[in-house]
Amino acid sequence: AQKVTQAQTEISVVEKEDVTLDCVYETRDTTYYLFWYKQPPSGELVFLIRRNSFDEQNEISGRYSWNFQKSTSSFNFTITASQVVDSAVYFCALSGSGYALNFGKGTSLLVTP
Amino acid sequence: DTGVSQNPRHKITKRGQNVTFRCDPISEHNRLYWYRQTLGQGPEFLTYFQNEAQLEKSRLLSDRFSAERPKGSFSTLEIQRTEQGDSAMYLCASSPVTVYGYTFGSGTRLTVV
């Protein structure tokens, strides 16, 4: 069985603070993919990153960075110098041998001015 | 290419009525997926097509639910004899065969009264 846990339900930060969203996953597959999606109030899921299980390199894209650690089954997401526009629900998701994405329950991020 | 298109955006129906949603994927994408998202939860996988073949169905897809993709292009999701528990956002996504990644549509929000 596959499972994604996002233990943080809601996070509130003040603009310009750094914030890390946690994601812990469970899978028996040796080949799997991990994703992060952003869901703003408009509702559309916006793809942020995909990482396969054989690539543990951390990635940075602008203010966003991702830390993938197989040893702890974690795929954490950090936003540096947060902005109000970052306010959204963020989902971590996992896909293994099938094509279905298994999503966590999401972390609601509120960035206040 | 305008991305994944879903219609209608909103649907309010009385309990017991049938409803049908439409999804137009990105034109060159062979794979099409349906997900359901209830308030405060992550999206849950319902079903998946590769071209016109429905290859996987979640146990969430009860007998009242049926999905089709007749010519491997657009897809429809029908819910018969709607129940209040069917109230949710229904999301469609598509992906090409060679790249492991999804593009989601904006969803159809169903309210059963």
Tab-separated table of C-alpha atoms in Angstrom:
chain	number	residue	atom	x	y	z
A	1	ALA	CA	0.000	0.000	0.000
A	2	GLN	CA	1.102	3.537	-0.633
A	3	LYS	CA	0.592	6.389	1.750
A	4	VAL	CA	1.535	10.043	1.957
A	5	THR	CA	1.447	11.904	5.245
A	6	GLN	CA	1.478	15.662	5.514
A	7	ALA	CA	1.375	16.166	9.237
A	8	GLN	CA	1.072	19.958	9.083
A	9	THR	CA	-2.551	20.847	8.440
A	10	GLU	CA	-2.114	24.619	8.511
A	11	ILE	CA	0.883	26.905	8.647
A	12	SER	CA	0.805	30.651	9.041
A	13	VAL	CA	3.877	32.794	8.441
A	14	VAL	CA	4.639	36.439	7.963
A	15	GLU	CA	5.879	37.550	4.580
A	16	LYS	CA	9.615	37.042	3.983
A	17	GLU	CA	9.854	34.185	6.452
A	18	ASP	CA	11.137	30.827	5.251
A	19	VAL	CA	8.744	27.898	5.594
A	20	THR	CA	9.169	24.147	5.187
A	21	LEU	CA	6.315	21.815	4.332
A	22	ASP	CA	6.846	18.240	5.411
A	23	CYS	CA	5.987	15.114	3.442
A	24	VAL	CA	6.566	11.534	4.558
A	25	TYR	CA	5.677	8.635	2.292
A	26	GLU	CA	5.318	4.868	2.450
A	27	THR	CA	5.683	2.499	-0.480
A	28	ARG	CA	6.945	-0.983	-1.223
A	29	ASP	CA	7.792	-0.102	-4.810
A	30	THR	CA	11.463	0.289	-5.635
A	31	THR	CA	10.643	2.655	-8.472
A	32	TYR	CA	8.317	5.469	-7.617
A	33	TYR	CA	7.707	9.141	-8.257
A	34	LEU	CA	7.094	11.955	-5.829
A	35	PHE	CA	5.286	15.168	-6.679
A	36	TRP	CA	4.371	18.495	-5.169
A	37	TYR	CA	1.310	20.418	-6.336
A	38	LYS	CA	0.007	23.840	-5.365
A	39	GLN	CA	-3.738	24.492	-5.167
A	40	PRO	CA	-4.553	28.204	-4.941
A	41	PRO	CA	-8.040	29.389	-3.989
A	42	SER	CA	-9.070	29.163	-7.643
A	43	GLY	CA	-8.911	25.380	-7.261
A	44	GLU	CA	-6.648	24.297	-10.094
A	45	LEU	CA	-3.785	21.990	-9.150
A	46	VAL	CA	-0.498	23.477	-10.305
A	47	PHE	CA	2.419	21.112	-10.838
A	48	LEU	CA	5.588	22.153	-9.006
A	49	ILE	CA	8.020	19.243	-9.180
A	50	ARG	CA	8.402	15.544	-9.948
A	51	ARG	CA	11.219	13.452	-8.537
A	52	ASN	CA	11.926	9.771	-9.232
A	53	SER	CA	13.152	7.395	-6.572
A	54	PHE	CA	16.613	7.080	-8.083
A	55	ASP	CA	17.377	10.763	-8.022
A	56	GLU	CA	18.083	12.019	-4.531
A	57	GLN	CA	19.616	15.277	-5.619
A	58	ASN	CA	18.029	18.244	-3.984
A	59	GLU	CA	16.528	20.776	-6.341
A	60	ILE	CA	16.193	24.510	-6.220
A	61	SER	CA	13.926	26.581	-8.405
A	62	GLY	CA	13.937	30.234	-7.516
A	63	ARG	CA	12.548	30.571	-4.000
A	64	TYR	CA	11.474	26.919	-3.957
A	65	SER	CA	13.679	24.010	-2.918
A	66	TRP	CA	13.048	20.340	-2.309
A	67	ASN	CA	14.896	17.911	-0.032
A	68	PHE	CA	14.442	14.235	-0.938
A	69	GLN	CA	15.783	11.735	1.599
A	70	LYS	CA	15.090	8.062	0.948
A	71	SER	CA	16.589	7.096	4.305
A	72	THR	CA	13.759	8.875	6.097
A	73	SER	CA	11.163	8.513	3.298
A	74	SER	CA	10.721	12.240	3.213
A	75	PHE	CA	10.313	14.791	0.438
A	76	ASN	CA	10.158	18.187	2.088
A	77	PHE	CA	9.457	21.486	0.372
A	78	THR	CA	10.914	24.820	1.451
A	79	ILE	CA	9.794	28.255	0.358
A	80	THR	CA	12.401	30.918	0.999
A	81	ALA	CA	11.355	34.512	1.638
A	82	SER	CA	7.654	33.685	1.431
A	83	GLN	CA	5.231	36.012	-0.316
A	84	VAL	CA	1.503	36.551	0.006
A	85	VAL	CA	1.032	34.920	-3.409
A	86	ASP	CA	2.403	31.692	-1.946
A	87	SER	CA	-0.772	31.323	0.113
A	88	ALA	CA	-2.378	28.089	-1.063
A	89	VAL	CA	-2.852	24.452	-0.191
A	90	TYR	CA	0.170	22.352	-1.049
A	91	PHE	CA	-0.104	18.651	-1.770
A	92	CYS	CA	2.569	16.003	-1.796
A	93	ALA	CA	1.786	12.953	-3.919
A	94	LEU	CA	3.276	9.548	-4.663
A	95	SER	CA	2.988	7.225	-7.635
A	96	GLY	CA	4.447	3.753	-7.794
A	97	SER	CA	3.864	0.779	-10.042
A	98	GLY	CA	0.471	2.054	-11.146
A	99	TYR	CA	-0.425	5.365	-12.672
A	100	ALA	CA	-2.612	6.687	-9.891
A	101	LEU	CA	-1.323	9.525	-7.758
A	102	ASN	CA	-1.772	9.062	-4.020
A	103	PHE	CA	-2.093	12.461	-2.432
A	104	GLY	CA	-1.560	13.570	1.119
A	105	LYS	CA	-4.247	15.635	2.833
A	106	GLY	CA	-2.426	18.835	2.059
A	107	THR	CA	-0.930	21.686	4.048
A	108	SER	CA	-2.690	25.015	3.966
A	109	LEU	CA	-0.151	27.837	3.920
A	110	LEU	CA	-1.166	31.365	4.811
A	111	VAL	CA	1.345	34.132	4.251
A	112	THR	CA	0.361	37.434	5.808
A	113	PRO	CA	1.843	40.832	4.982
B	1	ASP	CA	-3.183	24.354	-26.633
B	2	THR	CA	-5.281	25.633	-23.751
B	3	GLY	CA	-4.586	22.869	-21.249
B	4	VAL	CA	-7.112	20.466	-19.749
B	5	SER	CA	-10.648	21.781	-20.022
B	6	GLN	CA	-13.545	20.675	-17.829
B	7	ASN	CA	-17.218	21.491	-18.174
B	8	PRO	CA	-19.265	22.573	-16.445
B	9	ARG	CA	-17.315	24.401	-13.752
B	10	HIS	CA	-20.181	24.119	-11.307
B	11	LYS	CA	-23.196	21.828	-11.139
B	12	ILE	CA	-25.997	21.848	-8.607
B	13	THR	CA	-28.368	18.915	-8.792
B	14	LYS	CA	-31.121	17.360	-6.740
B	15	ARG	CA	-30.523	14.071	-5.037
B	16	GLY	CA	-31.454	11.190	-7.296
B	17	GLN	CA	-30.731	12.995	-10.550
B	18	ASN	CA	-28.083	11.928	-13.042
B	19	VAL	CA	-25.200	14.221	-13.940
B	20	THR	CA	-22.505	14.100	-16.599
B	21	PHE	CA	-19.206	15.947	-16.685
B	22	ARG	CA	-16.904	16.412	-19.623
B	23	CYS	CA	-13.119	16.588	-19.812
B	24	ASP	CA	-11.089	17.645	-22.837
B	25	PRO	CA	-7.433	16.709	-22.292
B	26	ILE	CA	-4.384	18.223	-23.888
B	27	SER	CA	-4.618	17.007	-27.470
B	28	GLU	CA	-1.416	14.974	-27.658
B	29	HIS	CA	-1.898	13.304	-24.270
B	30	ASN	CA	-2.789	9.614	-24.452
B	31	ARG	CA	-3.606	9.186	-20.787
B	32	LEU	CA	-6.584	10.653	-18.974
B	33	TYR	CA	-7.438	10.428	-15.288
B	34	TRP	CA	-10.390	11.284	-13.084
B	35	TYR	CA	-10.006	12.239	-9.426
B	36	ARG	CA	-12.435	13.355	-6.753
B	37	GLN	CA	-11.608	15.877	-4.068
B	38	THR	CA	-13.773	16.532	-1.013
B	39	LEU	CA	-13.374	19.502	1.276
B	40	GLY	CA	-10.165	19.430	3.282
B	41	GLN	CA	-8.835	16.334	1.569
B	42	GLY	CA	-6.376	15.560	-1.175
B	43	PRO	CA	-7.630	14.328	-4.526
B	44	GLU	CA	-8.533	10.635	-4.687
B	45	PHE	CA	-8.008	8.552	-7.797
B	46	LEU	CA	-11.146	7.299	-9.541
B	47	THR	CA	-10.143	5.914	-12.931
B	48	TYR	CA	-7.615	6.069	-15.750
B	49	PHE	CA	-7.721	5.700	-19.537
B	50	GLN	CA	-5.000	5.064	-22.028
B	51	ASN	CA	-6.473	6.170	-25.336
B	52	GLU	CA	-10.013	4.738	-25.291
B	53	ALA	CA	-9.264	1.841	-22.948
B	54	GLN	CA	-10.211	2.172	-19.296
B	55	LEU	CA	-7.276	0.425	-17.633
B	56	GLU	CA	-7.777	1.023	-13.946
B	57	LYS	CA	-10.700	1.767	-11.644
B	58	SER	CA	-10.620	2.615	-7.977
B	59	ARG	CA	-12.984	0.886	-5.577
B	60	LEU	CA	-14.293	4.415	-4.954
B	61	LEU	CA	-15.943	4.168	-8.356
B	62	SER	CA	-19.239	2.601	-7.349
B	63	ASP	CA	-21.735	1.109	-9.788
B	64	ARG	CA	-23.425	4.496	-10.026
B	65	PHE	CA	-20.326	5.963	-11.633
B	66	SER	CA	-19.336	5.365	-15.223
B	67	ALA	CA	-16.604	6.913	-17.320
B	68	GLU	CA	-16.007	6.763	-21.032
B	69	ARG	CA	-13.474	7.983	-23.506
B	70	PRO	CA	-15.080	6.897	-26.780
B	71	LYS	CA	-12.500	7.988	-29.336
B	72	GLY	CA	-9.503	8.422	-27.124
B	73	SER	CA	-10.039	12.158	-26.999
B	74	PHE	CA	-12.521	13.735	-24.574
B	75	SER	CA	-13.940	11.825	-21.642
B	76	THR	CA	-17.223	11.891	-19.747
B	77	LEU	CA	-17.932	10.950	-16.163
B	78	GLU	CA	-21.546	10.143	-15.334
B	79	ILE	CA	-23.010	9.766	-11.878
B	80	GLN	CA	-26.416	8.145	-11.697
B	81	ARG	CA	-28.889	8.604	-8.856
B	82	THR	CA	-26.718	11.208	-7.159
B	83	GLU	CA	-26.393	11.204	-3.384
B	84	GLN	CA	-25.339	14.006	-1.068
B	85	GLY	CA	-22.063	12.191	-0.472
B	86	ASP	CA	-21.214	12.696	-4.137
B	87	SER	CA	-20.795	16.411	-3.520
B	88	ALA	CA	-17.156	17.110	-4.345
B	89	MET	CA	-14.789	18.603	-6.858
B	90	TYR	CA	-14.231	16.249	-9.794
B	91	LEU	CA	-10.830	16.733	-11.352
B	92	CYS	CA	-9.585	15.534	-14.694
B	93	ALA	CA	-5.926	15.246	-15.632
B	94	SER	CA	-3.998	14.134	-18.678
B	95	SER	CA	-0.457	13.096	-19.443
B	96	PRO	CA	1.566	11.878	-22.394
B	97	VAL	CA	2.785	8.300	-22.484
B	98	THR	CA	6.454	9.083	-22.495
B	99	VAL	CA	6.614	11.625	-19.707
B	100	TYR	CA	5.484	10.846	-16.218
B	101	GLY	CA	3.543	13.899	-15.240
B	102	TYR	CA	0.047	15.186	-15.028
B	103	THR	CA	-1.711	18.373	-16.037
B	104	PHE	CA	-4.912	18.944	-14.121
B	105	GLY	CA	-7.991	20.809	-15.215
B	106	SER	CA	-9.825	23.327	-13.056
B	107	GLY	CA	-12.390	20.773	-12.005
B	108	THR	CA	-16.174	20.517	-11.860
B	109	ARG	CA	-17.673	21.284	-8.477
B	110	LEU	CA	-20.757	19.178	-7.851
B	111	THR	CA	-23.263	20.058	-5.172
B	112	VAL	CA	-26.071	17.588	-4.496
B	113	VAL	CA	-28.985	19.118	-2.608
